[in-house]
Amino acid sequence: MPLIVISGGPCSGKSTRAKELLDYFQTKAMPVQIITDNNLDRNAVYTGYRYELYCITKLYQTVQCTIYCNTPAHVAREWNTANHRYDPSIFDALVQRYEPPEGRNRWDAPLFEITPEDQLPLEQIADYLANKRPPPPNKSTVNLPISDTNFLHDVDRVTQDVIDSIVQQSKMAVLGQQFSIPGTTEKINWNQNHSVSDLRRIRQQYLKFIKTHPPSKDNTNVTAMFVQFLNNNLC
């Protein structure tokens, strides 16, 4: 099933836009389901995961698009005050930390940016989801045969995908959080902050290691092996 990711800062109108989409697709007799985090504690859980969702859609070879609710902070603050959604300090922190989607990022494209005054381009969104060809799956979401002559090249791409996922998730993370990585049930334990250069250094160590210690079985999940290697070195 195609995926629509609705992104925006706190109290930017995401739930309202989701309801508009639901009503539109239901009038077209198209199956639709809203997956929301409204049942979570808004003042305790607020991690973004757009990149991870992108990898999942690639794994299942479906299409996705992103809707960005670009609501001015002062308007969102008024909505928050009226509806008592977030504690004021949490609201301000989320506004500062929020990273808006960018259409040039493959995990955010195509991007439909809307302000509170804009109408959703419903027909354009539906046309894209119905007619766009899904992307091929990432190397990180499939097991790699060791006998493949491109094995080391594929491992290089897989490990870079994992690093990209960690970097994106870490921007909105809190210490002690676990990051889900597409292609494996293993999780990254984020117990302290690490720079991109730290992650790149560990990745280079892993690439050197696997050249001299290749897996002994075909169809080994290299993504899981790399996540385990990261956890052992992110101490």
Short mmCIF file of C-alpha atoms in Angstrom, two decimals:
data_model
loop_
_atom_site.label_atom_id
_atom_site.label_comp_id
_atom_site.label_asym_id
_atom_site.label_seq_id
_atom_site.Cartn_x
_atom_site.Cartn_y
_atom_site.Cartn_z
CA MET A 1 0.00 0.00 0.00
CA PRO A 2 1.40 3.47 -0.86
CA LEU A 3 2.51 5.64 2.05
CA ILE A 4 1.91 9.34 2.72
CA VAL A 5 4.20 10.82 5.38
CA ILE A 6 2.82 13.97 6.99
CA SER A 7 5.56 16.05 8.61
CA GLY A 8 5.48 19.29 10.54
CA GLY A 9 6.33 20.91 13.80
CA PRO A 10 4.13 20.64 16.89
CA CYS A 11 0.53 21.78 16.36
CA SER A 12 1.13 22.45 12.67
CA GLY A 13 -2.10 20.81 11.47
CA LYS A 14 -0.88 17.31 10.69
CA SER A 15 -3.94 15.56 12.14
CA THR A 16 -6.28 17.91 10.29
CA ARG A 17 -4.56 17.22 6.98
CA ALA A 18 -4.63 13.48 7.65
CA LYS A 19 -8.40 13.69 8.13
CA GLU A 20 -8.74 15.56 4.82
CA LEU A 21 -6.81 12.80 3.06
CA LEU A 22 -8.93 10.13 4.73
CA ASP A 23 -12.16 11.78 3.63
CA TYR A 24 -10.90 12.23 0.07
CA PHE A 25 -9.76 8.66 -0.44
CA GLN A 26 -12.91 7.27 1.14
CA THR A 27 -15.04 9.22 -1.34
CA LYS A 28 -13.00 7.53 -4.08
CA ALA A 29 -13.68 4.11 -2.50
CA MET A 30 -9.93 3.67 -2.00
CA PRO A 31 -8.60 1.78 1.05
CA VAL A 32 -6.84 4.06 3.50
CA GLN A 33 -5.58 3.82 7.06
CA ILE A 34 -4.20 6.53 9.35
CA ILE A 35 -1.24 5.49 11.49
CA THR A 36 -0.80 8.04 14.25
CA ASP A 37 1.19 8.62 17.42
CA ASN A 38 -1.63 10.56 19.07
CA ASN A 39 -2.02 7.80 21.65
CA LEU A 40 1.53 8.42 22.91
CA ASP A 41 2.60 10.92 25.56
CA ARG A 42 3.25 14.06 23.49
CA ASN A 43 5.58 15.41 26.14
CA ALA A 44 7.76 12.31 26.24
CA VAL A 45 7.83 10.73 22.75
CA TYR A 46 8.68 12.91 19.77
CA THR A 47 11.38 11.22 17.68
CA GLY A 48 11.28 11.63 13.91
CA TYR A 49 11.86 8.70 11.56
CA ARG A 50 11.24 9.86 7.99
CA TYR A 51 14.38 8.19 6.64
CA GLU A 52 13.49 4.89 8.28
CA LEU A 53 10.03 4.97 6.70
CA TYR A 54 11.63 5.62 3.32
CA CYS A 55 13.79 2.51 3.69
CA ILE A 56 10.75 0.45 4.66
CA THR A 57 8.82 1.55 1.56
CA LYS A 58 11.81 0.56 -0.56
CA LEU A 59 11.93 -2.82 1.16
CA TYR A 60 8.28 -3.48 0.29
CA GLN A 61 8.64 -1.80 -3.13
CA THR A 62 5.80 0.66 -2.75
CA VAL A 63 5.63 4.38 -3.35
CA GLN A 64 5.49 7.23 -0.87
CA CYS A 65 5.27 11.01 -0.76
CA THR A 66 5.72 13.62 1.94
CA ILE A 67 3.36 16.42 2.98
CA TYR A 68 5.02 19.25 4.90
CA CYS A 69 2.69 21.32 7.09
CA ASN A 70 4.61 24.58 7.01
CA THR A 71 2.83 26.45 9.77
CA PRO A 72 4.47 29.57 11.28
CA ALA A 73 5.68 28.99 14.82
CA HIS A 74 3.55 31.79 16.28
CA VAL A 75 0.40 30.28 14.74
CA ALA A 76 1.29 26.81 16.00
CA ARG A 77 1.96 28.26 19.45
CA GLU A 78 -1.52 29.79 19.51
CA TRP A 79 -3.06 26.44 18.53
CA ASN A 80 -1.04 24.72 21.24
CA THR A 81 -2.19 27.20 23.88
CA ALA A 82 -5.82 26.76 22.84
CA ASN A 83 -5.68 22.95 22.77
CA HIS A 84 -3.15 22.25 25.56
CA ARG A 85 -1.22 19.71 23.47
CA TYR A 86 2.35 20.30 24.72
CA ASP A 87 3.94 21.87 27.76
CA PRO A 88 5.29 25.29 26.68
CA SER A 89 8.93 24.29 27.26
CA ILE A 90 8.48 21.08 25.24
CA PHE A 91 6.76 22.99 22.45
CA ASP A 92 9.61 25.50 22.17
CA ALA A 93 12.24 22.74 22.21
CA LEU A 94 10.44 20.83 19.44
CA VAL A 95 10.18 23.92 17.27
CA GLN A 96 13.91 24.51 17.61
CA ARG A 97 14.86 20.89 16.93
CA TYR A 98 12.45 20.21 14.09
CA GLU A 99 14.16 19.56 10.76
CA PRO A 100 11.81 20.41 7.86
CA PRO A 101 11.75 17.99 4.93
CA GLU A 102 13.53 18.98 1.72
CA GLY A 103 12.44 17.91 -1.72
CA ARG A 104 16.04 17.29 -2.78
CA ASN A 105 16.33 14.50 -0.18
CA ARG A 106 15.28 11.19 -1.73
CA TRP A 107 13.50 10.19 1.50
CA ASP A 108 11.36 13.34 1.42
CA ALA A 109 10.55 13.38 -2.30
CA PRO A 110 8.16 14.16 -3.78
CA LEU A 111 7.40 16.93 -1.32
CA PHE A 112 4.06 18.76 -1.10
CA GLU A 113 4.54 21.88 1.04
CA ILE A 114 1.39 23.53 2.38
CA THR A 115 0.63 26.46 4.65
CA PRO A 116 -2.53 26.74 6.82
CA GLU A 117 -4.21 28.74 4.04
CA ASP A 118 -3.42 26.22 1.28
CA GLN A 119 -5.70 23.52 -0.03
CA LEU A 120 -4.25 20.03 -0.22
CA PRO A 121 -3.45 19.06 -3.85
CA LEU A 122 -5.49 15.90 -3.38
CA GLU A 123 -5.79 14.89 -7.04
CA GLN A 124 -2.08 15.44 -7.63
CA ILE A 125 -1.17 13.32 -4.61
CA ALA A 126 -3.54 10.53 -5.62
CA ASP A 127 -2.24 10.56 -9.20
CA TYR A 128 1.35 10.24 -8.02
CA LEU A 129 0.61 7.35 -5.67
CA ALA A 130 -1.40 5.51 -8.32
CA ASN A 131 0.99 5.89 -11.24
CA LYS A 132 4.50 6.26 -9.86
CA ARG A 133 6.71 3.20 -10.21
CA PRO A 134 8.09 2.08 -6.81
CA PRO A 135 11.87 2.29 -6.24
CA PRO A 136 14.02 -0.85 -6.11
CA PRO A 137 14.82 -2.19 -2.63
CA ASN A 138 17.95 -0.98 -0.84
CA LYS A 139 20.91 -3.33 -0.62
CA SER A 140 20.59 -2.91 3.14
CA THR A 141 17.17 -4.61 3.13
CA VAL A 142 18.26 -7.84 1.44
CA ASN A 143 20.67 -10.60 2.44
CA LEU A 144 23.82 -10.64 0.35
CA PRO A 145 25.23 -13.86 -1.15
CA ILE A 146 28.91 -14.13 -0.31
CA SER A 147 29.63 -15.76 -3.64
CA ASP A 148 28.57 -12.57 -5.42
CA THR A 149 31.61 -10.96 -7.05
CA ASN A 150 30.24 -7.55 -6.03
CA PHE A 151 30.01 -8.54 -2.37
CA LEU A 152 32.45 -5.95 -1.03
CA HIS A 153 30.91 -3.22 -3.14
CA ASP A 154 27.46 -4.16 -1.83
CA VAL A 155 28.72 -4.20 1.76
CA ASP A 156 30.06 -0.69 1.21
CA ARG A 157 26.61 0.49 0.13
CA VAL A 158 24.81 -1.37 2.93
CA THR A 159 26.99 0.10 5.65
CA GLN A 160 26.57 3.61 4.22
CA ASP A 161 22.78 3.18 4.27
CA VAL A 162 22.99 2.21 7.95
CA ILE A 163 25.13 5.26 8.77
CA ASP A 164 22.69 7.52 6.89
CA SER A 165 19.81 6.09 8.92
CA ILE A 166 21.63 6.64 12.23
CA VAL A 167 22.56 10.21 11.35
CA GLN A 168 18.96 11.07 10.48
CA GLN A 169 17.51 9.47 13.61
CA SER A 170 20.14 10.96 15.91
CA LYS A 171 19.05 14.50 15.04
CA MET A 172 15.89 14.07 17.12
CA ALA A 173 17.12 11.41 19.53
CA VAL A 174 17.52 11.33 23.28
CA LEU A 175 20.22 9.39 25.09
CA GLY A 176 19.24 5.83 25.92
CA GLN A 177 17.05 5.50 22.85
CA GLN A 178 17.24 2.58 20.44
CA PHE A 179 17.24 3.13 16.67
CA SER A 180 15.48 0.68 14.36
CA ILE A 181 17.53 -0.11 11.26
CA PRO A 182 15.81 -1.25 8.04
CA GLY A 183 16.79 -4.75 7.02
CA THR A 184 17.38 -6.18 10.49
CA THR A 185 15.74 -6.64 13.87
CA GLU A 186 18.97 -5.52 15.54
CA LYS A 187 18.80 -2.03 17.03
CA ILE A 188 21.39 0.66 17.61
CA ASN A 189 21.85 1.57 21.27
CA TRP A 190 22.28 5.36 21.39
CA ASN A 191 23.68 5.75 24.90
CA GLN A 192 25.86 8.76 24.16
CA ASN A 193 26.20 11.29 21.38
CA HIS A 194 28.56 10.43 18.52
CA SER A 195 29.71 12.60 15.66
CA VAL A 196 29.40 11.68 12.00
CA SER A 197 33.18 11.31 11.89
CA ASP A 198 32.98 8.73 14.72
CA LEU A 199 30.44 6.70 12.75
CA ARG A 200 32.51 6.92 9.58
CA ARG A 201 35.63 5.78 11.44
CA ILE A 202 33.85 2.71 12.83
CA ARG A 203 32.42 1.96 9.38
CA GLN A 204 35.91 1.99 7.87
CA GLN A 205 37.08 -0.39 10.60
CA TYR A 206 34.21 -2.74 9.75
CA LEU A 207 35.02 -2.67 6.03
CA LYS A 208 38.63 -3.59 6.75
CA PHE A 209 37.48 -6.34 9.11
CA ILE A 210 35.03 -7.96 6.70
CA LYS A 211 37.62 -8.04 3.89
CA THR A 212 39.76 -10.35 5.99
CA HIS A 213 36.92 -12.07 7.88
CA PRO A 214 34.09 -12.65 5.37
CA PRO A 215 30.95 -14.46 6.61
CA SER A 216 31.15 -18.23 6.26
CA LYS A 217 27.62 -18.65 4.93
CA ASP A 218 25.75 -17.31 1.95
CA ASN A 219 22.74 -15.04 2.50
CA THR A 220 24.26 -13.62 5.67
CA ASN A 221 22.51 -10.51 6.90
CA VAL A 222 25.37 -8.06 6.64
CA THR A 223 23.21 -5.25 8.01
CA ALA A 224 22.71 -7.15 11.28
CA MET A 225 26.43 -7.88 11.49
CA PHE A 226 27.29 -4.22 11.01
CA VAL A 227 24.78 -3.07 13.63
CA GLN A 228 26.29 -5.51 16.13
CA PHE A 229 29.75 -4.21 15.25
CA LEU A 230 28.58 -0.63 15.78
CA ASN A 231 27.05 -1.42 19.17
CA ASN A 232 30.30 -3.01 20.29
CA ASN A 233 32.23 0.10 19.32
CA LEU A 234 29.80 2.88 20.26
CA CYS A 235 30.75 2.75 23.91
#
